[in-house]
PDB file of C-alpha atoms and ligand atoms in Angstrom:
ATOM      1  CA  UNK A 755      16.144  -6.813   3.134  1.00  0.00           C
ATOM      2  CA  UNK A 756      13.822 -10.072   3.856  1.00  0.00           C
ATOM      3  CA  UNK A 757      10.611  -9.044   5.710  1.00  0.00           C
ATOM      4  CA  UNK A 758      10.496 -11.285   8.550  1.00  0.00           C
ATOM      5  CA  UNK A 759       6.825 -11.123   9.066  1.00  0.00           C
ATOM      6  CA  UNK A 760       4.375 -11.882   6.099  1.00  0.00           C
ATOM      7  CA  UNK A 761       1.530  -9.200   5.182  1.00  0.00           C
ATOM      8  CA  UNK A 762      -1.866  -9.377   3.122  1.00  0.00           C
ATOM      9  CA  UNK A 763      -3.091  -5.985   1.950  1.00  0.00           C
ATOM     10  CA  UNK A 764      -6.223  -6.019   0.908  1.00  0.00           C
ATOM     11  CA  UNK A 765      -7.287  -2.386  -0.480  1.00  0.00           C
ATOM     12  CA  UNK A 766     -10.790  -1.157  -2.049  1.00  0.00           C
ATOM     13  CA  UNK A 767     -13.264   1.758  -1.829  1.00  0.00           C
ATOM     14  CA  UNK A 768     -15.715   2.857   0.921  1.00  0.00           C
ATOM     15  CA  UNK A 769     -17.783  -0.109   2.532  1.00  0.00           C
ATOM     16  CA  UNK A 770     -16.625  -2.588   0.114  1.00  0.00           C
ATOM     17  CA  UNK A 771     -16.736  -5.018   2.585  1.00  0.00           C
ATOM     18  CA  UNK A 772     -12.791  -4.782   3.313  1.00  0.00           C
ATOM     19  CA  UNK A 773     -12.481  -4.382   7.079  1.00  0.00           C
ATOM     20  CA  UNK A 774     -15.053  -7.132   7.752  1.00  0.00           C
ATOM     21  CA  UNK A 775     -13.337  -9.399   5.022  1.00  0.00           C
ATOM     22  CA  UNK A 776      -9.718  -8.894   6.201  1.00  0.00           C
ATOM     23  CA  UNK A 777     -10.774  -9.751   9.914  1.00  0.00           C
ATOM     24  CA  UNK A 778     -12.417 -13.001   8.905  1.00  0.00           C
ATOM     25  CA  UNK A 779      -9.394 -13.564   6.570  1.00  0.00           C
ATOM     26  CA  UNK A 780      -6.996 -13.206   9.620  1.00  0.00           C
ATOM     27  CA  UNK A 781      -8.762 -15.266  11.877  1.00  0.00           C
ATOM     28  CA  UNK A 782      -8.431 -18.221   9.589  1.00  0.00           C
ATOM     29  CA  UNK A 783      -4.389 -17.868   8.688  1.00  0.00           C
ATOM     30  CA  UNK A 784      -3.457 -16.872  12.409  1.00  0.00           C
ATOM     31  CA  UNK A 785      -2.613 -13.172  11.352  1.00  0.00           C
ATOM     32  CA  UNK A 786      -3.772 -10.216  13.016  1.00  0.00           C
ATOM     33  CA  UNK A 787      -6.176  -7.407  11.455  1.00  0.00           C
ATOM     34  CA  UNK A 788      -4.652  -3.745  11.194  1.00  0.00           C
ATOM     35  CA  UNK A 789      -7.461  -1.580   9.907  1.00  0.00           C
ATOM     36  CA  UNK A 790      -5.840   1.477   8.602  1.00  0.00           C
ATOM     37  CA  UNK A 791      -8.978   3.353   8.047  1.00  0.00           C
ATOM     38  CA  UNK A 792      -9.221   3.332  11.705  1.00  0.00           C
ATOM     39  CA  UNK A 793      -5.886   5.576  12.261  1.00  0.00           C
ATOM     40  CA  UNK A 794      -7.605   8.391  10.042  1.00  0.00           C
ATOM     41  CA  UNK A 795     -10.652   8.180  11.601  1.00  0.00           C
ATOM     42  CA  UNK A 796      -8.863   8.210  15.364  1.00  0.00           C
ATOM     43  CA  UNK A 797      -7.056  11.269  13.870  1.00  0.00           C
ATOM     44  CA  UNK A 798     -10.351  12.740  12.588  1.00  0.00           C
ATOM     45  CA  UNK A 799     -12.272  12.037  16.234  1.00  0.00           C
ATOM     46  CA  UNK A 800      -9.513  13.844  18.654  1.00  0.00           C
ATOM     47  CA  UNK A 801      -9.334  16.919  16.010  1.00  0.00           C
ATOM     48  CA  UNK A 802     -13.457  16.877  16.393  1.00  0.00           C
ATOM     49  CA  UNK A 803     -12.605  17.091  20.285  1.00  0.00           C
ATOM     50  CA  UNK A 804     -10.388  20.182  20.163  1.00  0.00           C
ATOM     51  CA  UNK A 805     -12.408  21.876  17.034  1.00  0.00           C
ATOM     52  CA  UNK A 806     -15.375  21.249  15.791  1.00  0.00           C
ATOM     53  CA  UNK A 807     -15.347  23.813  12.953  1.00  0.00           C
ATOM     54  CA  UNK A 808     -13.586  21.662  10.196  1.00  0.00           C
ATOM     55  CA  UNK A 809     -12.558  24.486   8.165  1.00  0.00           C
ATOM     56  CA  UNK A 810     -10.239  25.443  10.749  1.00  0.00           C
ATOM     57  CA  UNK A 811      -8.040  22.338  10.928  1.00  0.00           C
ATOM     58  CA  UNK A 812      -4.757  22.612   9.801  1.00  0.00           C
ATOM     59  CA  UNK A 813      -2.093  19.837   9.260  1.00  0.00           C
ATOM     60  CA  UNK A 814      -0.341  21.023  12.312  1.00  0.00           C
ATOM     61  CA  UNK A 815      -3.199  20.644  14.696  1.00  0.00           C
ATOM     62  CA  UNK A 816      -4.381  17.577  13.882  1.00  0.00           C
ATOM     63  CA  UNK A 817      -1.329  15.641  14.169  1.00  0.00           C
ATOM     64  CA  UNK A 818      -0.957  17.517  17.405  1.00  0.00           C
ATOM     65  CA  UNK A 819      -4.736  16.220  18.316  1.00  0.00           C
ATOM     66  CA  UNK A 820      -3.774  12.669  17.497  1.00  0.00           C
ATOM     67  CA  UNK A 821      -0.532  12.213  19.730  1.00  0.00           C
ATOM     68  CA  UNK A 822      -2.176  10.193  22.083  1.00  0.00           C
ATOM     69  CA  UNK A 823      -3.753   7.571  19.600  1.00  0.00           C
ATOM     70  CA  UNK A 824      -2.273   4.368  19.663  1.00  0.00           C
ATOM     71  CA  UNK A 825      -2.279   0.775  18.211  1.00  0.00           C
ATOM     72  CA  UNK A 826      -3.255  -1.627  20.720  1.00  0.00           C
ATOM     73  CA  UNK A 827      -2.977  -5.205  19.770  1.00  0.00           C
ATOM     74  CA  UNK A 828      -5.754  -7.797  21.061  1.00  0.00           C
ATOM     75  CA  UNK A 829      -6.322 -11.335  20.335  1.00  0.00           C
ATOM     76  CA  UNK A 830      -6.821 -11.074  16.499  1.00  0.00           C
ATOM     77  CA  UNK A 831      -6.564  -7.353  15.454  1.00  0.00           C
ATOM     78  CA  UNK A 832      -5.344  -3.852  16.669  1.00  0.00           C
ATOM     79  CA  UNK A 833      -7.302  -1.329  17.348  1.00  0.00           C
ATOM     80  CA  UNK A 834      -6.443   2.729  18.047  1.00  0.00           C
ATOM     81  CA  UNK A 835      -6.901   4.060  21.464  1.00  0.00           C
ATOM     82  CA  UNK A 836      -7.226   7.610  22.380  1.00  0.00           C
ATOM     83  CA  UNK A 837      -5.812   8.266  25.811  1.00  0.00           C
ATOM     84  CA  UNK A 838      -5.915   5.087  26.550  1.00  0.00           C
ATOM     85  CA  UNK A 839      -9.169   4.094  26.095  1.00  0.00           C
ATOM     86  CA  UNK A 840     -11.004   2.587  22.856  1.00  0.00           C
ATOM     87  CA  UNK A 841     -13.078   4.735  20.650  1.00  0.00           C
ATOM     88  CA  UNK A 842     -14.825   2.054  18.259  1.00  0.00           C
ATOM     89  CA  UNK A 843     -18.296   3.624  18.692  1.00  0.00           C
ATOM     90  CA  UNK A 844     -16.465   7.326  17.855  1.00  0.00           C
ATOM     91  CA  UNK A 845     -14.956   6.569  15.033  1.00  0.00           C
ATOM     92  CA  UNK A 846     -17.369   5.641  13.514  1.00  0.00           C
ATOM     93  CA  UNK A 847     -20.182   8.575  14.003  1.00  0.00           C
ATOM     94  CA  UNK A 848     -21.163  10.660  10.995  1.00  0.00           C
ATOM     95  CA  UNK A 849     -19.243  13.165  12.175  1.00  0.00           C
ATOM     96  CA  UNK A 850     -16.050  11.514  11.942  1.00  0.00           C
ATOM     97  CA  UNK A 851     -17.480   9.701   8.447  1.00  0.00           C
ATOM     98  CA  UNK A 852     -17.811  13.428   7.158  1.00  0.00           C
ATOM     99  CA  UNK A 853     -14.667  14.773   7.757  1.00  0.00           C
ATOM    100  CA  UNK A 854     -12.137  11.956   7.379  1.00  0.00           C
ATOM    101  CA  UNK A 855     -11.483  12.511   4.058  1.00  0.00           C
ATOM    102  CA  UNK A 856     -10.574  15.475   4.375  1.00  0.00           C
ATOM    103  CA  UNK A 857      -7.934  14.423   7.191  1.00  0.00           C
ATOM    104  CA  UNK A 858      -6.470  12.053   4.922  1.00  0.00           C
ATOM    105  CA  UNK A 859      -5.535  14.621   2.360  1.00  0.00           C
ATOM    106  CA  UNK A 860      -2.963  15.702   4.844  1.00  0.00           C
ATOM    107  CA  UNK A 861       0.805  14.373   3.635  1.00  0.00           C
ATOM    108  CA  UNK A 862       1.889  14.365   7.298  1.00  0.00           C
ATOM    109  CA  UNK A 863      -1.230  12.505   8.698  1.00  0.00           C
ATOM    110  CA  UNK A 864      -0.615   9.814   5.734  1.00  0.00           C
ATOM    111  CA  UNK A 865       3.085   9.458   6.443  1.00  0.00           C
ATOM    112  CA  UNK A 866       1.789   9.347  10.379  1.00  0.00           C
ATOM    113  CA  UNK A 867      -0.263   6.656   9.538  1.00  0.00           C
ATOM    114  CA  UNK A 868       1.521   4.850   7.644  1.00  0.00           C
ATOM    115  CA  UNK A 869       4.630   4.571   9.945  1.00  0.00           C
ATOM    116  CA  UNK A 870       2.054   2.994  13.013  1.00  0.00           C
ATOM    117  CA  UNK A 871       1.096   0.462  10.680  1.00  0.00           C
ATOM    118  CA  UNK A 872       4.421  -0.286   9.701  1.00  0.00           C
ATOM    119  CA  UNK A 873       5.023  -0.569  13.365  1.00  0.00           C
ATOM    120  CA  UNK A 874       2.570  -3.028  14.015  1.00  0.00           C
ATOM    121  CA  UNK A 875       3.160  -5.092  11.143  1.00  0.00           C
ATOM    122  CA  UNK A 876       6.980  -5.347  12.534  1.00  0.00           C
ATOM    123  CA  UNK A 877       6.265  -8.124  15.326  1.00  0.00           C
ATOM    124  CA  UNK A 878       3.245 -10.131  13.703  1.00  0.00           C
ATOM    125  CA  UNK A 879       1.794 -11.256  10.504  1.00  0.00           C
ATOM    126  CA  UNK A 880      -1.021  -9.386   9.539  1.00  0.00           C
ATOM    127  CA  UNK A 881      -3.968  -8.381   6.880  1.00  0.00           C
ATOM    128  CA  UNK A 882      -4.414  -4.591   6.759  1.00  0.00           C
ATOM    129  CA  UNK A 883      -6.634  -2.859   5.110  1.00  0.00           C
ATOM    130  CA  UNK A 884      -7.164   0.760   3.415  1.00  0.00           C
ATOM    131  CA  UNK A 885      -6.494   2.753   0.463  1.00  0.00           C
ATOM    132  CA  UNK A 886      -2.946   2.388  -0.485  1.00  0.00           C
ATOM    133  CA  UNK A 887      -1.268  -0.808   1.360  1.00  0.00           C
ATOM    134  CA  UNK A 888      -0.565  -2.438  -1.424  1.00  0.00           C
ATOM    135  CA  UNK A 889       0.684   0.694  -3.336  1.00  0.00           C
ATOM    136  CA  UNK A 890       2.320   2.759  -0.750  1.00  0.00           C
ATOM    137  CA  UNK A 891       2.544   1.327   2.734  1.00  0.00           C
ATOM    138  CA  UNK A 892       3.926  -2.371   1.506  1.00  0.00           C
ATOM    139  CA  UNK A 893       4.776  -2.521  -2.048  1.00  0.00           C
ATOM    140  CA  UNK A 894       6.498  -5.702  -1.378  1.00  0.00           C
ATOM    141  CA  UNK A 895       3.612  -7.366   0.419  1.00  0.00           C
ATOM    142  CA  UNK A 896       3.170 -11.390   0.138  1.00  0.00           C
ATOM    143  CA  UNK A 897      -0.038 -10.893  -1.606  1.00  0.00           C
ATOM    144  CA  UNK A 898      -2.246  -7.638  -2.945  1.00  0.00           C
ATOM    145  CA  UNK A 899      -6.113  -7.548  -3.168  1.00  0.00           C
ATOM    146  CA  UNK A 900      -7.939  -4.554  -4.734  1.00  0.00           C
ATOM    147  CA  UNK A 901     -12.201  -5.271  -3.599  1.00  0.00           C
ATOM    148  CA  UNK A 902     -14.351  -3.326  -5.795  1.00  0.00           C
ATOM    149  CA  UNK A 903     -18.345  -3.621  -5.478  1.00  0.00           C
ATOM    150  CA  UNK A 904     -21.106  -1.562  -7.274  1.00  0.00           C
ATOM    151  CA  UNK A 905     -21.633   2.065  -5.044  1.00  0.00           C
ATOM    152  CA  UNK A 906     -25.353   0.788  -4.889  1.00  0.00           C
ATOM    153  CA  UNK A 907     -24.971  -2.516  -3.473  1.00  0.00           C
ATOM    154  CA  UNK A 908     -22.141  -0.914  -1.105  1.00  0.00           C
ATOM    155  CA  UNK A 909     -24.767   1.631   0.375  1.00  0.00           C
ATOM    156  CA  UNK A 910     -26.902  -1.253   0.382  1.00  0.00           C
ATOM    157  CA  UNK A 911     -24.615  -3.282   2.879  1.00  0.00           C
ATOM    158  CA  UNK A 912     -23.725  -0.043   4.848  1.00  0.00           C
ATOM    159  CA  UNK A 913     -27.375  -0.136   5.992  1.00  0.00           C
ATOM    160  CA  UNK A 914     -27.701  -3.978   6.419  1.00  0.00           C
ATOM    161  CA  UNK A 915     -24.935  -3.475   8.883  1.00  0.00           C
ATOM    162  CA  UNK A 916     -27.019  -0.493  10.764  1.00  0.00           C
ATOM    163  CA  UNK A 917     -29.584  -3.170  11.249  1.00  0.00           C
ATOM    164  CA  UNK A 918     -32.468  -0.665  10.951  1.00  0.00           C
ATOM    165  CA  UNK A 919     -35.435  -0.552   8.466  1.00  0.00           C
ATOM    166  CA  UNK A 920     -34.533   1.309   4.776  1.00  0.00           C
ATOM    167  CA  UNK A 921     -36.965   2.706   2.205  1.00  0.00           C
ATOM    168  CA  UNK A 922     -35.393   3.505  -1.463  1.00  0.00           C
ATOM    169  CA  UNK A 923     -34.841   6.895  -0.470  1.00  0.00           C
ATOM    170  CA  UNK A 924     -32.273   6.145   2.159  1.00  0.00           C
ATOM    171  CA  UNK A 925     -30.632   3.895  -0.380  1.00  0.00           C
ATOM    172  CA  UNK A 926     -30.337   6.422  -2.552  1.00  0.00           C
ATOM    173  CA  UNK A 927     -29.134   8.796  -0.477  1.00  0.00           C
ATOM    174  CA  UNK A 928     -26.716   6.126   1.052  1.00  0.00           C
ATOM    175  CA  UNK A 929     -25.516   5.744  -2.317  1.00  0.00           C
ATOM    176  CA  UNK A 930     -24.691   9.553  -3.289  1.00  0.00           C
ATOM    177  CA  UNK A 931     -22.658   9.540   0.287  1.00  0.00           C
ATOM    178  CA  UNK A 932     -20.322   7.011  -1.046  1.00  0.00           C
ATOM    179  CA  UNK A 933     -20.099   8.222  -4.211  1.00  0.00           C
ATOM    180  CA  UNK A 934     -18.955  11.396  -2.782  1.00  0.00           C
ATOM    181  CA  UNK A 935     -16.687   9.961  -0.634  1.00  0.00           C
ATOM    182  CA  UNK A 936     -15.243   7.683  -3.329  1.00  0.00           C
ATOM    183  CA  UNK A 937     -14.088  10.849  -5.472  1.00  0.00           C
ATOM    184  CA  UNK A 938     -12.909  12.605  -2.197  1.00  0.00           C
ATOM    185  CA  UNK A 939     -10.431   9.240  -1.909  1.00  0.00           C
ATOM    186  CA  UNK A 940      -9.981   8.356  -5.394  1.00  0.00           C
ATOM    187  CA  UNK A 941      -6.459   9.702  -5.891  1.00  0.00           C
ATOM    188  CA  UNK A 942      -5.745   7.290  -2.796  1.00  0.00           C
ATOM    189  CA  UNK A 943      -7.643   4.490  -4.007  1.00  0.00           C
ATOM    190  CA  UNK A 944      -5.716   3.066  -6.959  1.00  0.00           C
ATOM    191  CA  UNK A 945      -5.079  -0.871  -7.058  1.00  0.00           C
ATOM    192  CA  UNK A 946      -1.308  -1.791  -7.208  1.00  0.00           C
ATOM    193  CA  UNK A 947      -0.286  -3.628 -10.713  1.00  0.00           C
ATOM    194  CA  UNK A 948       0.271  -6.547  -9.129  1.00  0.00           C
ATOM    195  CA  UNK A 949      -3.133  -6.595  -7.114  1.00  0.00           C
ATOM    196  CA  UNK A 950      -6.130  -9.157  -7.333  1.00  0.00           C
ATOM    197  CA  UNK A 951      -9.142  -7.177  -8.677  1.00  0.00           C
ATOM    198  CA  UNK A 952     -12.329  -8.677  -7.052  1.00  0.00           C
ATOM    199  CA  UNK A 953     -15.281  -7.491  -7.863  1.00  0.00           C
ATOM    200  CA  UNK A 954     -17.514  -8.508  -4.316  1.00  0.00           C
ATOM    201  CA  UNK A 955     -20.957  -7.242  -6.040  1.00  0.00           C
ATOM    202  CA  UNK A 956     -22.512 -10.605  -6.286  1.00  0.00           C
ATOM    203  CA  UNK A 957     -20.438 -12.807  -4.074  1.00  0.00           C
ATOM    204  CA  UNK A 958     -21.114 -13.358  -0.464  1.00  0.00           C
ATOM    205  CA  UNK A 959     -18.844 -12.632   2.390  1.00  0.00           C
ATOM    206  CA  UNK A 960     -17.588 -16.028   2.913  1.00  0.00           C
ATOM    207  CA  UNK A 961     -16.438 -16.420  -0.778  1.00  0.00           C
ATOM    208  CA  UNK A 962     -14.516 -13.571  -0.469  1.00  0.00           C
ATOM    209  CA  UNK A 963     -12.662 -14.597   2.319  1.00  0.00           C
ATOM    210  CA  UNK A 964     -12.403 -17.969   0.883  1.00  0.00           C
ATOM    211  CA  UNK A 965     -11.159 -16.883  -2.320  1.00  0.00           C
ATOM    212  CA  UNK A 966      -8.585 -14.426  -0.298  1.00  0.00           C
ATOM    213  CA  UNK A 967      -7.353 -17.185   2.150  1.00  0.00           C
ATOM    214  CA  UNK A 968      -6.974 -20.030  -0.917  1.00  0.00           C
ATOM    215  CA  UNK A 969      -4.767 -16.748  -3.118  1.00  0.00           C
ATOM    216  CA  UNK A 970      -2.443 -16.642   0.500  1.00  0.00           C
ATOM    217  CA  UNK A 971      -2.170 -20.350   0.613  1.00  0.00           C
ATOM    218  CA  UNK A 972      -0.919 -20.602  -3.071  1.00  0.00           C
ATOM    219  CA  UNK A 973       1.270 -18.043  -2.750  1.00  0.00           C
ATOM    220  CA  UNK A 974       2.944 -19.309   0.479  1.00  0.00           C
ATOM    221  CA  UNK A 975       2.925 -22.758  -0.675  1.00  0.00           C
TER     222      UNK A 975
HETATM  223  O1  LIG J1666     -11.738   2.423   5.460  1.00  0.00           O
HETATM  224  P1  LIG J1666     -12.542   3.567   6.015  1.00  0.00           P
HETATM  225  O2  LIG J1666     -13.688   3.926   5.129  1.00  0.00           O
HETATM  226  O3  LIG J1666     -12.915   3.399   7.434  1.00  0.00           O
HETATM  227  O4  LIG J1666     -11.523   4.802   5.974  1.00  0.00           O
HETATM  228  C1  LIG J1666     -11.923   6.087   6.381  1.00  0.00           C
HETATM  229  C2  LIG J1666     -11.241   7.119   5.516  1.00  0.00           C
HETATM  230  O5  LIG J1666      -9.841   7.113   5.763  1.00  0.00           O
HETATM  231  C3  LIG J1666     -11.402   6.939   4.015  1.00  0.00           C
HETATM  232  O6  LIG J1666     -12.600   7.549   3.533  1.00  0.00           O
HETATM  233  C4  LIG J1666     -10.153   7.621   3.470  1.00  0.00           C
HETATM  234  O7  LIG J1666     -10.362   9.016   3.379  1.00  0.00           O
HETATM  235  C5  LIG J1666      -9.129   7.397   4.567  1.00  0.00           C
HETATM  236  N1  LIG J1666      -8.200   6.305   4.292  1.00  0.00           N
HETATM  237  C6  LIG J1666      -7.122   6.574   3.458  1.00  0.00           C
HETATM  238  N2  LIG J1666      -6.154   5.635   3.274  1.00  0.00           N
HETATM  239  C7  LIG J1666      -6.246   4.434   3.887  1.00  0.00           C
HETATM  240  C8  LIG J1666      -7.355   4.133   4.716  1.00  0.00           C
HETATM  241  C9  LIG J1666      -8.328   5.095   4.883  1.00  0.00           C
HETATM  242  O8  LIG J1666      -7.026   7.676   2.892  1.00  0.00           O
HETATM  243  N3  LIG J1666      -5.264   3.553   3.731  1.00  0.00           N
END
């Protein structure tokens, strides 16, 4: 079957800079963003509504809490809505940080997720990002790239992007939260065969997207 609509996946670990770098890489071809992480964490926040004890979540009820998320498309990416109204700031609370993993261990929430993004990646061209678009979600897509960075100079990011003063100890404790989170993911978080490995540790933002944007060019060309 040809795949009328053309799709980057662009995979990687905890804060290593994919969301930001698939945005700015779908801006520049024209595609729109699809942020997978997003759907788990949606799932994760209306769960948190209707329990907040984790350790009584079940499969059941959380794909019953996240019937009314949805992917809305805007100008340049979609985004999930929860009754009809966006929950950026939500999703991405500690709260929701802490227990998406665990939400994402669930077979039915993955296949949940996966068939939304599948959805949206029907009508447009698009960059998504996550774990496991390039392994599981589109196997076929035009072009695969796996991000990797050091968990230090993630952490380090993570709190360059909260914008508020750090002292070594933060950073360290920064780093031990995505460490922790990378082993919760890891038997998501496997690059496809045919993937580009980049390692983003010393590069800045705009070579990534650069470097990402002249792969899709050469391949489409
Ligand atoms: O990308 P982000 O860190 O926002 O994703 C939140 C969580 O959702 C991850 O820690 C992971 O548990 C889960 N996830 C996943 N598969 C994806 C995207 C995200 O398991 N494709």
């Amino acid at each position: 079957m040809i795949r009328p609509t053309s799709v980057i996946a662009i995979d990687g670990p905890a804060a290593s800079g994919k969301s930001s770098t698939a945005q700015l890489v779908a801006e520049k071809l024209g595609f729109l963003h699809i942020d997978s992480g997003s759907l788990y964490r949606a799932a994760t926040a209306a769960m948190l509504r209707a329990e907040k004890d984790a350790s009584k979540w079940t499969e059941a009820a959380v794909l019953n809490a996240a019937r009314p998320v949805e992917l809305r498309a805007a100008r340049t990416s979609f985004y999930p809505l929860l009754d009809g109204r966006a929950i950026e700031e939500e999703i991405r609370g500690p709260d929701v940080t802490r227990n998406v993993s665990r939400v994402a261990q669930m077979p039915r929430v993955r296949t949940w997720v996966n068939d939304k993004v599948r959805d949206a990646a029907r009508s447009s061209d698009v960059v998504v990002d996550g774990r496991d678009m390039g392994t599981v979600v589109f196997p076929d897509a035009d072009l695969k790239i796996f991000l990797v960075a050091d968990s230090r100079e993630r952490a380090a990011r993570r709190l360059r992007q909260r914008g508020t003063p750090t002292s070594e100890q933060m950073l360290d404790d920064e780093t031990i939260r995505i460490n922790e989170r990378d082993a919760r993911d890891a038997r998501q978080t496997v690059p496809a065969a045919d993937a580009v490995v980049i390692d983003t540790t010393g590069l800045t933002q705009q070579d990534q997207v650069e470097q990402i944007v002249s792969l899709s060019k050469t391949r489409s060309g």
